[in-house]
Short mmCIF file of C-alpha atoms in Angstrom, two decimals:
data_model
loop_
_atom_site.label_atom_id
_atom_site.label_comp_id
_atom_site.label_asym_id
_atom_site.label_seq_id
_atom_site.Cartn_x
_atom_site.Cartn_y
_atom_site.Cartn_z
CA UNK F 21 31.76 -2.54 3.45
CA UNK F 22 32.44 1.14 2.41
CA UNK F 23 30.31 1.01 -0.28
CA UNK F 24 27.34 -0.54 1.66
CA UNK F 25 28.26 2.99 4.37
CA UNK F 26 28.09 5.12 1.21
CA UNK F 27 24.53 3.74 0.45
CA UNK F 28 23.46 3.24 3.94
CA UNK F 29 23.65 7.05 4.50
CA UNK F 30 22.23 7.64 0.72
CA UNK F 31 19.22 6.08 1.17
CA UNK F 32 18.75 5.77 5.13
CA UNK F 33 20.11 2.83 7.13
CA UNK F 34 16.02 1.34 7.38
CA UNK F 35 16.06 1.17 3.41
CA UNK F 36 18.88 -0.72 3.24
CA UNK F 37 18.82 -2.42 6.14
CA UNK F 38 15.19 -3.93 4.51
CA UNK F 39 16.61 -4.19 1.19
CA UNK F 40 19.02 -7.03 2.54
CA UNK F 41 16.80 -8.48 4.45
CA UNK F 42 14.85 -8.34 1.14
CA UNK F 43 17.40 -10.10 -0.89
CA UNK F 44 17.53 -12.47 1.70
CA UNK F 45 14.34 -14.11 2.05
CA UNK F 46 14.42 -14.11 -1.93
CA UNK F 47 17.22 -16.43 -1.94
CA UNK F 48 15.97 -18.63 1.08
CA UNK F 49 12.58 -19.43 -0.75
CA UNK F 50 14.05 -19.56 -4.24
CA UNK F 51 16.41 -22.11 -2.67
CA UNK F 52 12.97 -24.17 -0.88
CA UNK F 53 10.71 -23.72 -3.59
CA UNK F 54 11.25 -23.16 -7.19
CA UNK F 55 8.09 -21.22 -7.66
CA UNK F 56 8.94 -18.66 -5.37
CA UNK F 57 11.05 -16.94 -8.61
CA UNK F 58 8.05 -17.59 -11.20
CA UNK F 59 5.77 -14.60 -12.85
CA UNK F 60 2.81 -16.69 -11.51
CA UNK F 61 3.96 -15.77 -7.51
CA UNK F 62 4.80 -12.67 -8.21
CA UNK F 63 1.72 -11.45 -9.70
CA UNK F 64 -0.34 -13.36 -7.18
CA UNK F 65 1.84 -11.16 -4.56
CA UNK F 66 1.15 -8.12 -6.40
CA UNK F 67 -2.38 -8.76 -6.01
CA UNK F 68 -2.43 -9.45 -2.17
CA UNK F 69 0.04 -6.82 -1.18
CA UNK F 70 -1.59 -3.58 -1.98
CA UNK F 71 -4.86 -4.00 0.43
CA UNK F 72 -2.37 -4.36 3.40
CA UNK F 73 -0.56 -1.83 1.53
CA UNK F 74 -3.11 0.24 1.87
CA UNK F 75 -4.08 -0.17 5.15
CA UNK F 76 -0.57 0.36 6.22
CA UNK F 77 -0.71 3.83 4.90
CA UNK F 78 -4.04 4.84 6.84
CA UNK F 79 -2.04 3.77 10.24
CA UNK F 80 1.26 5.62 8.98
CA UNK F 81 0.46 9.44 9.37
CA UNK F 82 -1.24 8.80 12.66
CA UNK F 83 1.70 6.77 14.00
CA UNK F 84 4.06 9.54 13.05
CA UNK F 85 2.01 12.39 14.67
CA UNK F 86 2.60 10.09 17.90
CA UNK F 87 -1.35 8.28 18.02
CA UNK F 88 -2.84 5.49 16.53
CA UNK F 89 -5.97 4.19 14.31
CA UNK F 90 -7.26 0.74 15.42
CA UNK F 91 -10.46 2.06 13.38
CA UNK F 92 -8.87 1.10 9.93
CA UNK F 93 -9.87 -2.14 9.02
CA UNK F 94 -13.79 -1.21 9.79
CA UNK F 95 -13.89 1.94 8.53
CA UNK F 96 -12.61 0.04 5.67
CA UNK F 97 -15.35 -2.43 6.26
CA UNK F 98 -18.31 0.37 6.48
CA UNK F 99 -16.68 2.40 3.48
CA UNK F 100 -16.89 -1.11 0.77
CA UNK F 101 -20.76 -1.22 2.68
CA UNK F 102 -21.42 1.99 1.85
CA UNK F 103 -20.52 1.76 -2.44
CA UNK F 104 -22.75 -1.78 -2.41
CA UNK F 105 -25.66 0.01 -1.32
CA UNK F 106 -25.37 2.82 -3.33
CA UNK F 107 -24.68 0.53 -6.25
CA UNK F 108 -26.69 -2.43 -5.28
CA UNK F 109 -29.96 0.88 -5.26
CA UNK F 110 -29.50 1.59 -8.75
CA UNK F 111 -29.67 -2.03 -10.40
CA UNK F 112 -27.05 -4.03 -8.81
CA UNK F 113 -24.92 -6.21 -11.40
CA UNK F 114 -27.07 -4.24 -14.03
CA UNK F 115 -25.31 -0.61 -12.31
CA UNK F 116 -23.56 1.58 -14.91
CA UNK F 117 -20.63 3.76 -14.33
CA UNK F 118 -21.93 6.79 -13.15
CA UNK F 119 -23.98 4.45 -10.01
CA UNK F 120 -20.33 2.80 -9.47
CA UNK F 121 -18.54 6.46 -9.40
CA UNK F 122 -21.41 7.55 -7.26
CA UNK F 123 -20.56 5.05 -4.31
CA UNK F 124 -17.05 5.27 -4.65
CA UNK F 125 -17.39 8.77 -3.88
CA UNK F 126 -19.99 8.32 -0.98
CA UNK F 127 -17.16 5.41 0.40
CA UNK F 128 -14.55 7.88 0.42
CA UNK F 129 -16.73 10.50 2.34
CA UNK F 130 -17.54 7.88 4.63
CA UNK F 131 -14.50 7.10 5.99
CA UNK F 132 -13.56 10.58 5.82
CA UNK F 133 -16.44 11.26 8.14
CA UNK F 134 -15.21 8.28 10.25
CA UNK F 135 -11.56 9.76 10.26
CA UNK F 136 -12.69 12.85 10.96
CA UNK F 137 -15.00 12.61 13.93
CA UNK F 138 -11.52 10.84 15.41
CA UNK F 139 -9.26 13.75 14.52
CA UNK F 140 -11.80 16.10 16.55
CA UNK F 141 -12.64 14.32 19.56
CA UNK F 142 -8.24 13.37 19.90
CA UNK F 143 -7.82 17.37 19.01
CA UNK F 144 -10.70 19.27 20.84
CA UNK F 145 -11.80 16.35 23.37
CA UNK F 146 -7.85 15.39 24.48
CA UNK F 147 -8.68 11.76 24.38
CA UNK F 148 -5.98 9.35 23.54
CA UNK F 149 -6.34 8.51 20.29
CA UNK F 150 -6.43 4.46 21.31
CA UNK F 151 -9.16 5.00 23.41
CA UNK F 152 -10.79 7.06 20.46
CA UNK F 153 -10.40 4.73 17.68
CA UNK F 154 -10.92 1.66 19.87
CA UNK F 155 -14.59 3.30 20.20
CA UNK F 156 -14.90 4.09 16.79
CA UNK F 157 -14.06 0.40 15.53
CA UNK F 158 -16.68 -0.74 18.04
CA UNK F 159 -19.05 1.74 16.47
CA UNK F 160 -18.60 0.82 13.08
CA UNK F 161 -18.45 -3.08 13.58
CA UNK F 162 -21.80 -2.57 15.34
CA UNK F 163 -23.34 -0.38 12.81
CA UNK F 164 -22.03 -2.62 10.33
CA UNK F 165 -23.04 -6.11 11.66
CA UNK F 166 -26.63 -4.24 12.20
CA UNK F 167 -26.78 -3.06 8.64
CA UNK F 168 -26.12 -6.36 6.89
CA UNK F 169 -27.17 -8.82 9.59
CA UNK F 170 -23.62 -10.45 9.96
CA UNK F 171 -24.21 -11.71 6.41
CA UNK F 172 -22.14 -10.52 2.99
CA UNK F 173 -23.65 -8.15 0.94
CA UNK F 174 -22.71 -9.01 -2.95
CA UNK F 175 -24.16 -8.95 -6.31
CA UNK F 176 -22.40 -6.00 -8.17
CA UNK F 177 -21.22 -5.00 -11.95
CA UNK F 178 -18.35 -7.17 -13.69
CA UNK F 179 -16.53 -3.94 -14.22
CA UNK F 180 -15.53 -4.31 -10.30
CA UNK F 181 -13.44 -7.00 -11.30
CA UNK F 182 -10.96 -4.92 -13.13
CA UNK F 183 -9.95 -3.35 -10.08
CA UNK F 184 -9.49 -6.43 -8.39
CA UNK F 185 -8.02 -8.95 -10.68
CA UNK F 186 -7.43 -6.84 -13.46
CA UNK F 187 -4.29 -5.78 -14.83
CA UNK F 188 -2.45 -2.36 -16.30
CA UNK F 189 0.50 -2.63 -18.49
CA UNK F 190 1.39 -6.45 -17.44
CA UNK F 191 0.78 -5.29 -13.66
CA UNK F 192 -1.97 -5.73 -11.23
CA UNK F 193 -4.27 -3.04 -11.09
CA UNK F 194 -4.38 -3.03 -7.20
CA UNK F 195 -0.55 -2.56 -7.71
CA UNK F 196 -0.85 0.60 -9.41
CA UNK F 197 -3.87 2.00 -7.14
CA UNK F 198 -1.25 1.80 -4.06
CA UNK F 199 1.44 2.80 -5.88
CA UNK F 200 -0.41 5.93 -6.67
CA UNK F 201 -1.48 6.23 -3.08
CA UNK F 202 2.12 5.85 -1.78
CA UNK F 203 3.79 8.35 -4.07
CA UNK F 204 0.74 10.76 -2.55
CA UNK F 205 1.60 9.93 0.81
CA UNK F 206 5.53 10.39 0.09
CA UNK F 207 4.90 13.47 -1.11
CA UNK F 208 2.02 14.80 1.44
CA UNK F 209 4.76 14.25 4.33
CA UNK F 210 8.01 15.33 2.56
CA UNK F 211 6.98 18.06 0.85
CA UNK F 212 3.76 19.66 2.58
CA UNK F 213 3.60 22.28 5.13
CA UNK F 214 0.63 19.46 6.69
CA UNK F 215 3.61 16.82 5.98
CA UNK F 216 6.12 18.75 8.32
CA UNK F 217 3.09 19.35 10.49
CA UNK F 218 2.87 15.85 11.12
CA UNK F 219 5.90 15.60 12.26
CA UNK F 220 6.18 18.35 14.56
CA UNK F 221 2.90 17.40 16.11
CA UNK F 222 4.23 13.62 16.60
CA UNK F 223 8.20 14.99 17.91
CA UNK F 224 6.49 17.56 20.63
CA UNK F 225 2.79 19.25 19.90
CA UNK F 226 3.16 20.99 22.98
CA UNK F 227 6.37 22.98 21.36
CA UNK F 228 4.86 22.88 18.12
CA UNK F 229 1.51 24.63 19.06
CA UNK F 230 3.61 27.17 20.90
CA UNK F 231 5.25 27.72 17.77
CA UNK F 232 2.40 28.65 16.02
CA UNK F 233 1.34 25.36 14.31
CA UNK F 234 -2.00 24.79 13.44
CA UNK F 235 -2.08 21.39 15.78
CA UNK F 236 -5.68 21.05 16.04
CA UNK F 237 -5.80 21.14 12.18
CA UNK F 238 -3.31 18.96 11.54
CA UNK F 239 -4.86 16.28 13.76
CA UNK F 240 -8.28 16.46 12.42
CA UNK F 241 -6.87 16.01 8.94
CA UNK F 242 -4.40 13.55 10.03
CA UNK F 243 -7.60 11.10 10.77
CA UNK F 244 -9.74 12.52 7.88
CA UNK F 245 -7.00 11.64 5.82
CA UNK F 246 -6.60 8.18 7.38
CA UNK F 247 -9.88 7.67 6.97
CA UNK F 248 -10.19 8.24 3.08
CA UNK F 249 -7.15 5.66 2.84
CA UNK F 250 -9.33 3.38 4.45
CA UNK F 251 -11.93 3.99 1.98
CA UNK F 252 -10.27 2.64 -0.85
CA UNK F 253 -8.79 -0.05 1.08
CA UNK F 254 -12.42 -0.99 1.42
CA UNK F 255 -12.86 -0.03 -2.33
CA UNK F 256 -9.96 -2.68 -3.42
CA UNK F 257 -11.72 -5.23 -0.92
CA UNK F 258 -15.09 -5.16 -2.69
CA UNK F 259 -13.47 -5.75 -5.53
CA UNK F 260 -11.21 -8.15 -4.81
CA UNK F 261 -13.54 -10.23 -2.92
CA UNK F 262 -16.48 -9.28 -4.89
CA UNK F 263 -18.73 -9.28 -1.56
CA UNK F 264 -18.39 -7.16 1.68
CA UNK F 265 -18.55 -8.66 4.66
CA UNK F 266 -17.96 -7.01 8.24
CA UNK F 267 -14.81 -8.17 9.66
CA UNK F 268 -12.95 -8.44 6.19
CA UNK F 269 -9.51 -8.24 6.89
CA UNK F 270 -9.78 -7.91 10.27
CA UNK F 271 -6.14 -10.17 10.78
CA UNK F 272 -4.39 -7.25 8.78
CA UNK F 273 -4.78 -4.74 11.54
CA UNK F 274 -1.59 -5.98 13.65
CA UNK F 275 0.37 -6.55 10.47
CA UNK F 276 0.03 -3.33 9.84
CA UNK F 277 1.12 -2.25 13.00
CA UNK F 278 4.22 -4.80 12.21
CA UNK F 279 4.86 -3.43 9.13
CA UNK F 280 4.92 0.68 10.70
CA UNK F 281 7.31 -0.81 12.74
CA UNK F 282 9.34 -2.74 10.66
CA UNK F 283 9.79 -0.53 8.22
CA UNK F 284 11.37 1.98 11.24
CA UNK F 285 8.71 4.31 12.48
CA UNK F 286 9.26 5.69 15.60
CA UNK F 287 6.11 4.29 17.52
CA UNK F 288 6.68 7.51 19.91
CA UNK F 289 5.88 9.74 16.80
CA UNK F 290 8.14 12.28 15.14
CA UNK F 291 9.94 10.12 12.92
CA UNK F 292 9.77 8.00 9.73
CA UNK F 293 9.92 7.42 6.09
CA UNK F 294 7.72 6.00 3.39
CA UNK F 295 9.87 3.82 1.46
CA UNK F 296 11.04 1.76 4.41
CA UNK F 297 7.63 0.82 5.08
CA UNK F 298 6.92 -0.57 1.85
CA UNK F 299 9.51 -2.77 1.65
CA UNK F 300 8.62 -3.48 4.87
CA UNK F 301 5.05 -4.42 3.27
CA UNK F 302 6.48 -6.44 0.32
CA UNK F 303 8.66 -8.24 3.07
CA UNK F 304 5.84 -9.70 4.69
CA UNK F 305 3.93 -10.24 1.33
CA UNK F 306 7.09 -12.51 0.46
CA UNK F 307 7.56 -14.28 3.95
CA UNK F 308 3.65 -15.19 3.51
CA UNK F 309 4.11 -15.98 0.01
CA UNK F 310 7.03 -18.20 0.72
CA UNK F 311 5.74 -20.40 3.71
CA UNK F 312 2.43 -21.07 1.65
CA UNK F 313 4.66 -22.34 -1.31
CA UNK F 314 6.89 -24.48 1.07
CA UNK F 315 3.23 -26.28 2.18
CA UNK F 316 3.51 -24.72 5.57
CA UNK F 317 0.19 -24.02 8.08
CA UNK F 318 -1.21 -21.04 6.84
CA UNK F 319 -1.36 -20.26 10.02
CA UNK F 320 2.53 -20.13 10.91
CA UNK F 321 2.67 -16.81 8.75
CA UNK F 322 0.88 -15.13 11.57
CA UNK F 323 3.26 -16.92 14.22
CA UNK F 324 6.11 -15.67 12.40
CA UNK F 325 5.10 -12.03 11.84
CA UNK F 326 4.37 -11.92 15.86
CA UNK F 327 8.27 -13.47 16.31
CA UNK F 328 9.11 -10.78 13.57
CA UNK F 329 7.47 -8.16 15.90
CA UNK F 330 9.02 -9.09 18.94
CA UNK F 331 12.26 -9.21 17.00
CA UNK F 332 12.08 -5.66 15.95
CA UNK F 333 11.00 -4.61 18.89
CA UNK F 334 14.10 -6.33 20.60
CA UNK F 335 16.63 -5.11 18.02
CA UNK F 336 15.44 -1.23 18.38
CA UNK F 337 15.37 -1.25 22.21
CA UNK F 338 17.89 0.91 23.78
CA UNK F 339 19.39 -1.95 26.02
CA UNK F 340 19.87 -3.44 22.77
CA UNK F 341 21.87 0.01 21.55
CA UNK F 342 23.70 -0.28 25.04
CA UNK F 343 25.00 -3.57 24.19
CA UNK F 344 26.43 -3.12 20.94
CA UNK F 345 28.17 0.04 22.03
CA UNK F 346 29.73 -1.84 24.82
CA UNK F 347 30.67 -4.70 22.32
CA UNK F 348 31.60 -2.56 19.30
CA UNK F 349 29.12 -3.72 16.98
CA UNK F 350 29.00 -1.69 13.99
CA UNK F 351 25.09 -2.08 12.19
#
């Protein structure tokens, strides 16, 4: 028990609170199915996990600076829209690399645009930030929907499929895109003068404008950042499905929000890590990996993340803290 303290307070209680929960579910499903432990399931895992990955990390710097972006998953959406056209313009599945770097970068400064004209209505306007990304989703499903009819939009190069399915030093290559995207983010927040922004903003951004923080700033480029996330979430989701379709991954939006909160985010603002969440992200990834091999509904996965929700909601309650004071319960 004292050396589980030591590394509690070494790595944060969250990490290692997730890390055993980690360990586990591995030994639950290894025990129910014997594919769970295979090369095959984890690969296919590592290919699933980094769009909600992804998506997770758009609704992370918001929920620390004490908002919220329900916008992600169309902004997304309208971001993957915007590279097809571009690319579909200059020849399609015919396209060469400069057309496919071309909308790439006109994806990513879309949903910067989309993040941005959030970040200065929430900072200028005052608008709460639900009410201002719950318009913007509507916006962009509408414009979206308009632009392609409610139909899918496909027909691109092959090279797309290297993103998507394609694989870097025996991993996934959507593995390594959010692993790139999460060291950014770890070291954005930690190590930043925007990072400690952030936090300030999301602990009191009454005290921290007083003290001279720039907390208009920091909000508009909380969003814009979001937004750019987003982006190449919708970048990964063209090429994973190899079509774009409004409403893609729509279902991920409150699994993301599970997975902030899992992975011990203060939905208040002001606190959180980085690393907690994506375990958190990999724990999901494995509880959905591990009912579909046990031949369960593919439907339960969803039940169970909303019990999982309510769970951690439960567990982190201050009635909850109460109790095991009164009881002394040591966690």
């Amino acid at each position: 028990m004292k050396g589980v303290e030591r590394i509690r307070r070494l790595l944060g209680k969250e990490t290692v609170d997730l890390l055993l929960l980690m360990v586990l579910l591995v030994l639950i499903f290894s025990f129910l199915s014997p594919r769970f432990l295979t090369a095959a399931n984890f690969a296919s895992m590592g290919y699933q996990a980094p769009l909600l990955g992804l998506l997770t990390i758009a609704m992370l710097a918001p929920m620390i600076s004490g908002g919220l972006n329900l916008a992600i998953v169309y902004t997304a959406n309208i971001s993957g829209l915007t590279m097809a056209s571009i690319v579909l313009a200059f020849g399609g599945p015919e396209a060469g690399t400069s057309a496919i770097l071309l909308g790439a970068a006109a994806a990513i400064l879309a949903g910067a645009i989309a993040g941005a004209v959030m970040g200065l209505i929430i900072a200028y306007v005052g608008a709460h930030p639900i009410l201002v990304s719950l318009a913007m989703m509507i916006f962009l499903r509408g414009l979206g929907e308009f632009l392609t009819r409610g139909g899918d939009v496909s027909g691109f190069p092959a090279e797309f499929a290297l993103l998507g399915h394609g694989s870097l030093l025996g991993l996934p290559a959507p593995l390594w895109l959010f692993a790139v995207v999460a060291l950014a983010w770890q070291i954005l927040l930690r190590k930043s003068r925007h990072g400690f922004s952030v936090y300030m903003v999301g602990s009191n951004i009454r005290a921290a404008d007083y003290s001279g923080l720039p907390t208009r700033r920091t909000l508009v480029l909380i969003y814009t950042l979001s937004g750019v996330v987003c982006a190449i979430a919708g970048i990964l989701m063209l090429a994973r499905f190899n079509s774009v379709r409004v409403g893609h991954g729509e279902a991920l939006l409150l699994v993301t929000v599970l997975a902030i909160f899992l992975g011990g985010i203060d939905p208040f603002g002001g606190h959180g890590k980085v690393l907690p969440v994506i375990l958190a992200i990999l724990i999901l990834q494995m509880l959905s990996s591990g009912l579909n091999l046990i031949g369960a509904n593919p439907h339960l996965s969803t039940a169970v993340w909303g019990l999982f929700l309510i769970l951690v909601m439960v567990l982190r309650s201050e009635q909850f803290t109460l109790f095991k004071k009164r009881k002394g319960i040591k966690t």
